[in-house]
CSV table of C-alpha atoms in Angstrom, one decimal:
chain,number,residue,atom,x,y,z
A,1,MET,CA,31.9,155.0,172.1
A,2,ASN,CA,32.3,159.1,172.3
A,3,ILE,CA,35.6,158.7,174.2
A,4,LEU,CA,38.3,156.2,174.5
A,5,LEU,CA,38.9,155.8,178.2
A,6,PHE,CA,42.6,154.4,179.6
A,7,THR,CA,44.2,153.9,182.4
A,8,GLU,CA,48.2,154.5,183.5
A,9,GLN,CA,48.7,150.9,182.8
A,10,ASP,CA,48.2,151.4,179.2
A,11,LEU,CA,50.7,154.0,178.3
A,12,ASN,CA,54.4,153.0,177.2
A,13,GLU,CA,57.6,154.4,178.6
A,14,GLN,CA,57.5,157.0,176.0
A,15,GLY,CA,53.9,158.0,177.1
A,16,HIS,CA,52.0,156.8,174.3
A,17,LEU,CA,48.6,154.6,174.6
A,18,ILE,CA,49.1,151.0,173.4
A,19,LEU,CA,45.9,149.1,173.1
A,20,LYS,CA,45.5,145.4,172.3
A,21,ASP,CA,42.4,144.3,173.8
A,22,GLU,CA,38.4,145.1,172.9
A,23,ARG,CA,39.3,148.9,172.6
A,24,PHE,CA,41.6,148.0,169.7
A,25,GLU,CA,39.3,145.6,168.0
A,26,HIS,CA,36.6,148.7,168.4
A,27,LEU,CA,39.1,151.3,166.7
A,28,THR,CA,40.2,149.4,164.0
A,29,LYS,CA,37.1,147.2,162.9
A,30,VAL,CA,34.4,149.3,163.9
A,31,GLN,CA,35.5,153.2,163.4
A,32,ASP,CA,38.5,152.0,161.4
A,33,PHE,CA,40.8,154.6,162.1
A,34,GLN,CA,43.9,155.1,160.8
A,35,VAL,CA,47.5,156.4,161.0
A,36,GLY,CA,46.9,160.3,162.1
A,37,ASP,CA,43.6,160.5,162.6
A,38,GLU,CA,42.4,161.9,165.8
A,39,ILE,CA,40.3,160.5,168.9
A,40,HIS,CA,38.6,162.1,172.0
A,41,ILE,CA,40.4,160.3,174.8
A,42,GLY,CA,40.2,160.5,178.4
A,43,LYS,CA,42.2,159.2,181.2
A,44,ILE,CA,40.0,157.4,184.3
A,45,ASN,CA,39.5,159.5,187.1
A,46,GLY,CA,41.7,162.1,185.2
A,47,ARG,CA,41.6,164.9,182.6
A,48,VAL,CA,40.2,164.7,178.9
A,49,GLY,CA,42.0,165.3,175.5
A,50,SER,CA,42.6,164.0,172.3
A,51,GLY,CA,45.1,161.3,170.9
A,52,SER,CA,46.8,160.9,167.5
A,53,VAL,CA,47.0,157.2,166.0
A,54,LEU,CA,50.8,156.9,165.4
A,55,GLU,CA,50.9,153.1,164.4
A,56,ARG,CA,48.4,150.7,163.4
A,57,THR,CA,49.2,146.8,163.0
A,58,LYS,CA,47.3,143.6,162.8
A,59,GLN,CA,47.7,143.4,166.8
A,60,MET,CA,47.6,146.8,168.2
A,61,ILE,CA,47.5,150.5,167.9
A,62,SER,CA,49.5,153.2,169.1
A,63,LEU,CA,48.0,156.6,170.1
A,64,SER,CA,49.5,160.1,171.2
A,65,VAL,CA,48.2,161.5,174.5
A,66,SER,CA,47.2,164.9,175.2
A,67,LEU,CA,45.1,165.8,178.1
A,68,THR,CA,43.9,169.6,177.8
A,69,HIS,CA,40.9,170.1,180.1
A,70,GLU,CA,39.1,168.7,182.8
A,71,PRO,CA,36.0,166.2,182.5
A,72,PRO,CA,32.5,167.7,183.3
A,73,ASP,CA,31.6,168.1,186.7
A,74,LYS,CA,29.5,165.5,188.6
A,75,ALA,CA,25.7,166.3,189.6
A,76,GLY,CA,26.5,165.9,193.6
A,77,VAL,CA,23.9,163.0,193.7
A,78,HIS,CA,24.1,159.7,195.6
A,79,VAL,CA,21.7,156.9,194.7
A,80,PHE,CA,20.8,154.2,196.9
A,81,LEU,CA,19.4,151.4,194.8
A,82,ALA,CA,17.5,148.3,195.9
A,83,LEU,CA,19.3,145.5,193.8
A,84,PRO,CA,17.2,145.0,190.7
A,85,ARG,CA,17.4,142.1,188.4
A,86,PRO,CA,21.0,141.9,187.2
A,87,LYS,CA,20.6,142.4,183.7
A,88,MET,CA,18.6,145.5,184.5
A,89,LEU,CA,21.0,146.5,186.9
A,90,LYS,CA,23.6,146.6,184.2
A,91,ARG,CA,21.4,149.3,182.2
A,92,ILE,CA,20.6,151.5,185.5
A,93,LEU,CA,24.4,151.6,186.1
A,94,MET,CA,25.1,153.0,182.5
A,95,ASP,CA,22.7,155.5,183.1
A,96,LEU,CA,23.8,156.7,186.6
A,97,ALA,CA,27.2,157.0,185.2
A,98,MET,CA,25.9,159.0,182.2
A,99,VAL,CA,24.2,161.7,184.1
A,100,GLY,CA,27.0,162.0,186.6
A,101,VAL,CA,26.1,160.8,189.7
A,102,ASN,CA,28.8,160.5,192.5
A,103,ARG,CA,28.4,157.4,194.5
A,104,ILE,CA,26.0,154.5,194.1
A,105,HIS,CA,24.9,152.2,196.9
A,106,ILE,CA,22.9,149.2,196.3
A,107,ILE,CA,20.7,147.6,199.0
A,108,ASN,CA,18.6,144.9,200.2
A,109,SER,CA,15.0,144.6,200.6
A,110,TYR,CA,12.5,142.2,201.5
A,111,HIS,CA,11.4,142.2,198.0
A,112,VAL,CA,14.7,141.4,196.4
A,113,GLN,CA,15.3,137.9,195.3
A,114,LYS,CA,18.2,136.3,197.1
A,115,SER,CA,19.4,134.6,194.3
A,116,TYR,CA,20.1,138.0,192.5
A,117,TRP,CA,22.9,138.6,195.4
A,118,GLN,CA,24.7,135.6,193.6
A,119,SER,CA,24.9,136.9,190.2
A,120,PRO,CA,28.3,137.0,188.9
A,121,LEU,CA,27.3,140.3,187.3
A,122,LEU,CA,27.8,142.0,190.8
A,123,LYS,CA,31.9,141.1,190.6
A,124,PRO,CA,33.6,144.2,191.1
A,125,GLU,CA,35.1,144.1,187.5
A,126,GLN,CA,31.7,143.8,185.9
A,127,LEU,CA,30.3,146.8,187.8
A,128,ARG,CA,33.0,149.0,186.5
A,129,GLN,CA,32.4,147.4,183.0
A,130,TYR,CA,29.0,149.0,183.3
A,131,LEU,CA,29.9,152.3,184.5
A,132,MET,CA,32.6,152.6,182.0
A,133,LYS,CA,29.9,152.1,179.2
A,134,GLY,CA,28.0,155.2,181.0
A,135,LEU,CA,31.0,157.3,180.9
A,136,GLU,CA,32.3,156.6,177.3
A,137,GLN,CA,28.6,157.8,176.0
A,138,SER,CA,28.5,160.9,178.1
A,139,CYS,CA,32.2,161.8,177.9
A,140,ASP,CA,33.4,161.7,181.1
A,141,THR,CA,36.3,159.9,183.1
A,142,LEU,CA,35.3,159.8,186.9
A,143,LEU,CA,33.9,157.0,188.0
A,144,PRO,CA,31.2,156.9,190.4
A,145,GLU,CA,31.9,155.1,193.8
A,146,ILE,CA,29.5,152.0,194.2
A,147,THR,CA,29.0,149.5,197.5
A,148,LEU,CA,27.0,146.6,198.2
A,149,HIS,CA,24.7,146.7,201.0
A,150,LYS,CA,23.4,142.8,201.4
A,151,ARG,CA,21.6,143.3,205.0
A,152,PHE,CA,18.9,145.9,204.9
A,153,ARG,CA,18.8,146.4,208.6
A,154,PRO,CA,22.4,146.8,209.4
A,155,PHE,CA,22.7,149.1,206.3
A,156,VAL,CA,20.1,151.7,207.5
A,157,GLU,CA,21.1,151.3,211.4
A,158,ASP,CA,24.7,151.7,211.1
A,159,HIS,CA,25.6,153.4,207.9
A,160,PHE,CA,22.2,155.2,206.1
A,161,SER,CA,23.0,158.6,208.2
A,162,GLY,CA,26.7,159.0,207.2
A,163,LEU,CA,26.2,158.4,203.3
A,164,GLN,CA,23.4,160.7,202.7
A,165,CYS,CA,24.2,164.2,201.3
A,166,GLY,CA,22.0,167.1,201.0
A,167,THR,CA,18.1,166.3,201.0
A,168,THR,CA,17.3,162.4,200.7
A,169,TYR,CA,14.3,161.8,198.6
A,170,LEU,CA,12.5,158.2,199.0
A,171,ALA,CA,10.6,157.2,195.8
A,172,ASP,CA,7.2,155.9,197.2
A,173,PRO,CA,3.6,156.0,195.2
A,174,ARG,CA,1.9,156.1,198.2
A,175,ALA,CA,3.8,159.5,199.3
A,176,LYS,CA,1.8,162.6,199.9
A,177,ASP,CA,4.6,164.9,198.5
A,178,THR,CA,5.1,165.3,194.6
A,179,CYS,CA,9.0,165.0,193.5
A,180,PRO,CA,10.3,168.2,193.3
A,181,HIS,CA,11.5,169.6,190.1
A,182,ALA,CA,15.4,171.1,189.6
A,183,VAL,CA,16.6,171.0,193.3
A,184,ASP,CA,20.0,172.4,194.3
A,185,ALA,CA,22.5,169.7,194.7
A,186,PRO,CA,24.1,167.9,196.5
A,187,PHE,CA,20.8,165.4,197.1
A,188,SER,CA,20.4,161.7,197.6
A,189,LEU,CA,17.7,159.5,195.8
A,190,ILE,CA,16.4,156.4,197.0
A,191,ILE,CA,14.7,153.8,194.6
A,192,GLY,CA,13.1,150.5,196.0
A,193,PRO,CA,12.6,147.3,193.9
A,194,GLU,CA,9.9,147.2,191.5
A,195,ASN,CA,7.5,145.7,194.0
A,196,GLY,CA,8.2,148.4,196.5
A,197,PHE,CA,9.6,148.6,199.9
A,198,THR,CA,7.6,147.2,202.7
A,199,HIS,CA,6.2,149.5,205.1
A,200,TYR,CA,8.5,148.5,207.8
A,201,GLU,CA,11.7,149.6,205.4
A,202,ILE,CA,9.7,152.9,204.0
A,203,GLN,CA,9.3,153.6,208.5
A,204,ARG,CA,13.1,152.9,209.0
A,205,LEU,CA,14.5,155.0,206.1
A,206,ARG,CA,11.9,158.0,207.2
A,207,GLU,CA,13.4,157.6,210.7
A,208,PHE,CA,16.9,158.3,209.3
A,209,GLY,CA,16.4,161.2,207.4
A,210,ALA,CA,14.3,159.9,203.7
A,211,ARG,CA,11.7,162.3,202.7
A,212,GLY,CA,8.9,160.4,200.6
A,213,VAL,CA,8.0,161.6,197.4
A,214,THR,CA,5.7,160.5,194.5
A,215,LEU,CA,5.7,160.5,190.6
A,216,GLY,CA,2.3,159.1,190.9
A,217,PRO,CA,0.5,156.0,192.0
A,218,ARG,CA,1.9,153.9,189.2
A,219,HIS,CA,4.5,151.3,190.2
A,220,LEU,CA,7.5,151.9,187.5
A,221,ARG,CA,10.5,149.5,187.0
A,222,ALA,CA,13.3,150.7,188.6
A,223,GLU,CA,15.0,151.7,185.5
A,224,THR,CA,12.5,153.8,184.2
A,225,ALA,CA,11.7,155.5,187.9
A,226,ALA,CA,15.6,156.2,188.1
A,227,ASN,CA,15.7,158.0,184.8
A,228,PHE,CA,12.4,160.0,185.5
A,229,LEU,CA,13.2,160.8,189.1
A,230,LEU,CA,16.7,162.0,188.1
A,231,GLY,CA,15.6,163.9,185.4
A,232,ARG,CA,13.3,165.9,187.7
A,233,LEU,CA,15.6,166.4,190.2
A,234,ILE,CA,18.7,167.7,188.7
A,235,LYS,CA,19.1,171.0,187.8
């Protein structure tokens, strides 16, 4: 945890940060903060700064709050991600939040197993926790927006055009164009399932503005492709 994140609900009437949950456990049992110690803190979707430990008991820890500057700028990136295995999704969302992605759209594909959509890991509170872990690592406070699209055809025909920002790159090992390097934001990135999008799905995505790019003929795991592509594209 490189930054302690909190919400307005965590503050008492005096404006002090009162923690009794897993954050309290981490600060006292893992990092062993004592009265007077300074902690890097940030308000979710707000500013960042520091907090000083005012009181520590067996049940809670209290900190002062001083928010002095803005969080890092967002990358100006929208990611469209075919739903991977739920356990892999956790790692991918953490990484996307870490690099400053603005919006995440989890989409369906013929090669996405139907059972994935039934996973309890897709509950809003779980998705939020994955994104929070990424923000904690990167000292950011701005949560990416995340949306689920459970049907491919309605998504691409009714919503896709209005959700893109800048040039939209479609990761496709069969594409002719090599993925560019250090492009100007904003841009969008589409990452398919590990077995790839079907020919029909690629055709529809291209019809609505996606540009196919490749990293080579190898079919990569979704998390590897996401990190590799964003590492090339983000300036």
